[in-house]
XYZ file of C-alpha atoms in Angstrom:
438
model
C -76.602 17.399 44.942
C -77.567 13.656 44.950
C -79.342 12.142 48.467
C -77.951 8.905 48.502
C -79.777 7.477 51.135
C -81.761 5.254 48.382
C -80.073 2.097 48.584
C -80.971 0.548 45.160
C -80.103 3.116 42.288
C -81.454 1.920 38.921
C -78.807 2.896 36.022
C -78.867 2.623 32.311
C -76.171 2.162 29.862
C -76.746 4.207 27.197
C -75.477 4.151 23.639
C -75.142 7.033 20.981
C -75.762 4.084 18.087
C -75.528 0.497 17.757
C -72.175 -0.414 19.516
C -70.164 -3.432 19.502
C -68.237 -4.413 22.271
C -67.518 -7.543 23.885
C -69.406 -8.842 27.442
C -67.881 -6.657 29.924
C -71.330 -5.736 31.806
C -74.234 -8.059 32.828
C -77.310 -7.354 34.772
C -75.978 -7.994 38.432
C -76.095 -5.501 41.025
C -72.797 -2.994 40.910
C -71.123 -0.947 43.560
C -70.212 3.033 42.888
C -66.541 1.748 41.933
C -67.436 -1.358 39.868
C -69.661 1.294 37.686
C -66.992 3.732 37.340
C -64.523 0.850 36.261
C -67.267 -0.366 33.801
C -67.768 3.179 32.243
C -64.333 3.498 31.590
C -64.207 -0.231 29.918
C -67.359 0.478 28.032
C -65.511 4.325 26.834
C -62.354 1.876 25.702
C -64.074 -0.634 23.884
C -67.246 0.704 22.622
C -67.058 2.214 18.668
C -69.681 4.937 19.488
C -70.147 7.353 22.261
C -71.334 5.261 25.536
C -72.955 7.291 28.843
C -74.562 5.927 32.423
C -77.652 7.297 33.878
C -78.288 6.913 37.220
C -81.629 7.259 39.063
C -81.719 9.138 42.226
C -84.382 10.733 44.290
C -85.220 14.265 44.205
C -83.663 16.343 47.229
C -85.853 18.241 49.151
C -83.856 21.216 48.697
C -82.626 22.152 44.983
C -81.228 25.481 43.975
C -82.932 25.472 40.546
C -81.799 28.767 39.672
C -78.550 27.179 38.785
C -80.283 25.258 35.898
C -81.893 25.414 32.706
C -85.838 24.862 32.876
C -87.078 22.873 30.230
C -90.968 22.232 29.586
C -92.401 18.552 29.490
C -92.886 19.063 26.089
C -89.160 19.789 25.095
C -87.948 16.919 23.171
C -84.991 16.212 26.284
C -88.108 15.848 28.665
C -90.116 13.446 26.187
C -87.269 11.723 25.603
C -86.643 11.122 29.109
C -89.997 9.981 30.097
C -90.244 7.591 27.032
C -87.265 5.967 28.656
C -88.970 5.939 31.984
C -92.030 4.647 30.851
C -90.354 1.958 28.876
C -88.072 0.531 31.282
C -90.761 0.636 34.225
C -93.010 -2.004 32.494
C -89.979 -4.429 33.034
C -87.946 -3.157 35.710
C -89.340 -3.404 39.406
C -86.665 -0.615 40.540
C -87.645 1.614 37.934
C -91.014 1.427 38.939
C -90.972 1.612 42.758
C -88.226 4.759 41.858
C -90.370 6.626 39.497
C -93.780 5.819 41.371
C -93.667 9.606 43.056
C -93.037 11.063 39.653
C -90.043 13.436 40.928
C -86.671 12.084 40.162
C -83.213 13.356 39.948
C -81.344 11.605 36.708
C -77.505 11.932 36.634
C -75.690 10.977 33.523
C -72.237 10.532 33.478
C -70.200 10.685 30.273
C -66.627 9.194 30.666
C -63.601 11.436 30.216
C -62.477 9.978 26.685
C -65.760 10.910 25.162
C -66.104 14.019 27.001
C -62.972 15.197 25.659
C -64.871 14.660 22.066
C -66.788 17.947 22.653
C -64.103 20.385 24.086
C -61.491 19.787 26.469
C -61.794 23.108 28.159
C -65.617 22.616 28.881
C -65.352 21.320 32.349
C -61.966 21.078 34.917
C -62.167 19.385 38.377
C -63.291 21.431 40.738
C -61.177 21.737 44.462
C -63.482 20.504 46.886
C -62.601 23.266 49.376
C -64.757 26.789 48.729
C -66.137 25.174 45.814
C -69.881 25.423 45.477
C -72.218 22.737 43.847
C -69.547 20.387 43.084
C -70.319 16.985 42.476
C -68.467 14.537 44.835
C -67.295 10.807 44.178
C -67.600 10.178 48.025
C -71.327 9.064 48.854
C -72.418 11.903 51.494
C -75.275 12.066 52.847
C -77.833 15.272 53.717
C -76.054 15.277 57.106
C -72.404 15.612 55.449
C -71.554 12.088 56.993
C -70.497 9.305 55.001
C -73.418 6.813 54.235
C -73.789 3.435 53.103
C -73.066 3.181 49.347
C -75.915 2.456 47.082
C -76.577 -0.609 44.948
C -76.170 -0.010 40.923
C -79.129 -2.046 39.505
C -78.529 -2.315 35.633
C -81.274 -1.505 33.411
C -81.478 -3.283 30.001
C -83.813 -3.853 27.100
C -85.459 -0.673 27.134
C -85.329 1.977 24.548
C -85.878 5.691 24.233
C -87.720 5.780 21.115
C -87.775 9.663 19.508
C -85.690 12.287 17.663
C -83.803 15.148 18.256
C -85.289 17.393 15.355
C -88.362 15.881 14.353
C -86.885 13.127 12.317
C -84.820 9.542 12.004
C -82.525 8.903 14.653
C -85.081 6.209 16.147
C -83.740 4.173 19.377
C -83.636 0.756 20.615
C -82.091 -2.095 22.208
C -79.010 -3.303 21.183
C -77.070 -6.896 23.052
C -73.404 -6.946 22.262
C -72.063 -10.340 23.287
C -74.419 -10.477 26.415
C -73.998 -6.719 27.266
C -77.096 -4.677 26.791
C -77.015 -1.071 25.852
C -79.934 1.216 25.347
C -79.813 3.171 22.144
C -80.704 6.664 22.849
C -78.780 9.283 20.936
C -81.128 11.910 20.975
C -81.531 11.831 24.849
C -77.427 11.983 25.087
C -77.389 14.809 22.789
C -79.736 16.563 24.617
C -78.720 16.264 28.052
C -75.320 17.055 27.028
C -75.973 20.271 24.877
C -78.173 21.716 28.136
C -75.540 20.639 30.717
C -72.759 22.235 28.697
C -74.806 25.321 27.890
C -75.914 25.731 31.505
C -71.722 25.079 32.648
C -70.999 28.067 29.977
C -73.554 30.646 31.258
C -72.421 29.753 34.985
C -69.069 31.067 34.026
C -70.571 34.274 32.405
C -72.534 34.573 35.565
C -69.034 34.955 37.323
C -67.379 36.522 34.820
C -69.535 39.468 34.890
C -69.938 39.776 38.742
C -65.829 40.154 38.614
C -65.966 42.687 35.754
C -68.861 44.585 37.844
C -66.520 45.173 40.714
C -63.531 46.046 38.708
C -65.245 48.438 36.938
C -66.897 50.556 39.887
C -63.058 50.773 41.111
C -61.943 52.183 37.544
C -64.435 54.296 35.892
C -63.296 53.398 32.772
C -65.595 54.326 29.904
C -64.389 52.198 27.193
C -64.225 48.787 29.375
C -67.828 49.309 30.511
C -68.897 49.665 26.832
C -66.920 46.091 26.215
C -69.072 44.875 28.997
C -72.019 46.409 27.700
C -71.343 44.768 23.954
C -71.259 41.822 25.384
C -73.921 41.757 28.253
C -75.916 42.783 25.459
C -75.646 39.215 23.615
C -77.364 37.346 26.137
C -81.086 37.987 25.235
C -80.580 36.739 21.914
C -78.315 33.315 23.166
C -81.011 32.518 25.433
C -83.784 32.785 22.796
C -81.639 31.107 20.113
C -81.523 28.310 22.819
C -84.738 28.217 23.457
C -85.997 27.640 20.005
C -83.507 25.087 19.476
C -84.142 23.174 22.565
C -87.962 23.289 21.433
C -86.865 21.959 17.891
C -87.190 24.898 16.313
C -85.401 26.642 13.613
C -83.484 29.896 14.296
C -84.172 32.987 12.032
C -82.715 36.287 11.328
C -84.906 38.214 13.570
C -83.605 36.623 16.581
C -80.326 39.045 16.413
C -77.663 35.949 17.138
C -75.584 37.055 13.889
C -74.919 40.346 15.517
C -74.327 38.583 19.079
C -71.995 36.497 17.248
C -70.552 39.453 16.002
C -69.642 41.223 19.248
C -68.132 37.945 20.774
C -65.575 37.189 17.716
C -64.820 40.653 18.243
C -64.063 40.456 21.996
C -62.340 37.460 21.494
C -60.154 39.165 18.794
C -59.558 41.797 21.138
C -58.191 39.087 23.765
C -56.086 37.455 21.819
C -54.368 41.387 20.954
C -53.712 41.591 23.897
C -52.365 38.164 24.942
C -50.165 38.754 21.939
C -48.946 42.318 23.381
C -48.661 40.832 27.102
C -46.566 37.690 25.798
C -44.347 40.256 23.397
C -43.599 42.252 27.008
C -42.718 39.177 28.639
C -40.194 38.225 26.037
C -38.314 41.529 26.026
C -37.753 41.266 29.775
C -34.170 40.538 30.971
C -34.035 36.948 31.854
C -33.087 35.990 35.039
C -32.674 39.471 36.212
C -35.038 41.251 39.148
C -37.857 43.137 37.395
C -39.035 46.737 38.706
C -42.591 46.987 39.384
C -43.199 50.369 37.524
C -41.835 48.659 34.227
C -44.563 45.938 34.695
C -47.535 48.194 35.070
C -46.458 50.210 31.650
C -47.720 47.046 30.139
C -49.848 45.434 33.093
C -51.588 48.346 34.523
C -53.370 47.251 37.730
C -51.285 44.491 37.884
C -49.868 45.550 41.849
C -53.422 44.983 42.808
C -56.779 43.516 43.313
C -58.465 45.730 40.629
C -56.981 47.347 37.705
C -57.140 47.198 33.410
C -54.991 44.277 33.780
C -57.971 42.234 35.577
C -60.367 43.923 34.011
C -59.343 42.829 30.528
C -58.424 38.720 31.917
C -62.072 38.773 32.803
C -63.558 40.345 29.580
C -61.769 37.324 27.875
C -63.243 35.055 30.398
C -66.588 36.459 29.305
C -66.255 36.255 25.846
C -64.490 32.604 25.900
C -68.302 31.844 28.223
C -70.378 33.402 25.390
C -68.502 31.925 22.581
C -68.959 28.183 24.076
C -72.693 29.245 24.060
C -72.902 30.257 20.996
C -70.715 26.935 19.882
C -73.169 24.569 21.607
C -76.283 26.196 19.885
C -74.359 25.963 16.070
C -73.537 22.209 17.009
C -77.373 21.413 18.030
C -78.402 23.155 15.019
C -76.658 21.064 12.505
C -77.189 17.805 14.314
C -80.868 18.620 14.002
C -80.231 18.937 10.802
C -78.740 15.592 10.279
C -80.984 13.487 12.593
C -79.459 10.251 11.156
C -76.323 11.327 12.328
C -76.421 13.012 15.453
C -73.342 12.553 17.983
C -71.113 12.583 15.521
C -71.725 16.135 14.080
C -72.451 17.525 17.257
C -68.886 16.876 18.291
C -67.638 18.095 15.123
C -69.098 21.184 15.571
C -67.919 21.712 18.918
C -64.641 21.132 18.128
C -63.901 23.485 15.455
C -63.935 26.603 17.871
C -63.005 24.725 20.881
C -59.064 24.301 19.895
C -58.826 28.177 19.263
C -60.845 28.868 22.941
C -58.465 26.669 24.340
C -55.189 28.110 23.067
C -56.791 31.560 24.221
C -57.327 30.228 27.692
C -53.784 28.674 27.806
C -52.226 31.499 26.527
C -53.906 33.723 29.190
C -52.760 30.952 32.072
C -49.164 30.898 30.602
C -48.889 34.974 30.707
C -50.203 34.506 34.816
C -47.901 32.002 35.227
C -44.820 34.231 34.032
C -45.500 36.892 35.845
C -45.975 35.206 38.799
C -42.732 33.721 38.592
C -41.020 37.324 38.345
C -38.440 38.480 40.991
C -39.299 42.190 41.560
C -36.277 44.702 41.821
C -36.523 47.237 44.868
C -37.654 50.717 43.263
C -34.555 52.701 41.820
C -33.855 55.400 44.538
C -31.329 57.514 45.606
C -32.421 57.464 49.818
C -30.403 54.559 51.357
C -33.503 53.338 53.588
C -36.949 53.017 52.777
C -40.273 53.896 55.199
C -41.769 50.974 56.952
C -44.877 51.962 55.013
C -43.235 51.769 51.526
C -41.642 48.109 52.615
C -45.161 46.980 53.890
C -46.106 48.268 49.960
C -43.225 46.357 47.970
C -43.906 43.557 50.467
C -47.694 43.321 49.529
C -46.991 43.941 45.686
C -44.662 41.094 45.394
C -47.392 38.828 47.232
C -50.063 39.504 44.914
C -48.134 39.504 41.836
C -46.928 35.944 42.827
C -50.633 34.855 43.690
C -51.360 35.362 40.114
C -50.241 31.937 39.524
C -52.787 30.465 41.874
C -55.111 28.010 40.632
C -54.067 28.407 36.852
C -54.466 24.832 35.219
C -53.107 24.206 32.252
C -54.021 21.046 30.472
C -55.292 19.361 33.469
C -56.350 15.928 33.936
C -59.805 15.376 31.761
C -62.545 13.965 34.141
C -65.851 12.129 34.062
C -68.531 15.015 33.378
C -71.720 14.511 35.480
C -74.967 16.119 33.933
C -77.672 16.250 36.557
C -81.342 16.451 35.628
C -84.144 16.974 37.941
C -87.496 15.874 36.413
C -90.962 16.874 38.498
C -93.989 14.897 38.441
C -95.703 16.794 35.548
C -92.506 15.867 33.131
C -90.927 19.074 32.971
C -87.079 19.323 33.622
C -84.495 21.165 34.546
C -80.708 20.870 33.404
C -77.883 21.527 36.071
C -74.561 22.545 34.381
C -72.041 20.131 33.606
C -69.789 19.349 36.592
C -66.965 17.116 37.009
C -68.220 13.188 38.374
C -65.246 13.480 40.570
C -63.651 16.038 42.754
């Protein structure tokens, strides 16, 4: 997404509170590699979460539909505007880069810090076949490697403001010569919107898959499950908009009923997971398994569609919606305690994230166990099989073997990047949180 033709890239080091660290930065220009090293050192040494914010040119072509749009009066947009205006007074690179008003900001949260708000939220994406991923290599619009940009630190500026309407003033903190901009509200809101957008993207993908599967199945009960989950979106979207505008959630939004529907779906997913693991445990160890035996518990496992695959997608949808709700609850609690923003935010996110992580790991484990099974030839008295039967058996074996493709268990945690497009009028679009490296 980022256009790296710009040679000079201003970069802020943002802390969520007064951080005490030894001198590791300085005010000299840095390479991308040096900036990445600095983030890692800051995350290790600082006693508060640290993030970096880069300022890039706004690309000519930008798919804004992938992100969450916020107007110029939203807290995130205001915090960003204040940071820009105050920084531009004392930094020529910032003043030059923001002269047009439209820019793309890239907030990178180190892996150590990202782990604080949920290990299952963002995983590395494979470059091949992925869309919208952020790449570590500096590739220009023509697909060729470009001259790496120079990152110029911006220090001594403060993003004054609040997230919740009180307290949480921000300023510049110098610790042993390293200038940090204390901007807890800006980091909080960027992470909250980026994570919410990421979860909504997963929801859209899951719904698309489920719709295709249900067209083949014509299963009324599964369609009811999808309708119940899909009906939660309106309440979640409204609650997101209200909270990001510093409003208060009310009963009239219907968020309570949406949470109930999501929790019910999570419960069904856990019940199905237990049933699947129990069936796999009963299979004779080391012996081939007939496909008919598998399809009793995993209907449709021998094909591209089927009830089993639909159940998996329904679980993925429920998890995506639950993560959006978790972000809402975390933001609400954080805004209720403006002097304890990031700690409260991450604590609320971690509460349910462990259970969601266990569910996802359990589902991934089932797929891996199925993919490792050896299939037995059908039980028949005929000495030979028809060519069509042999083809069918080979196709089924291949499809079951592929169930383990792309399954990630406890994947390596990466730095998380959140991109924010800012228009001249001050409005912003926050794109889904993605791995900073691919």
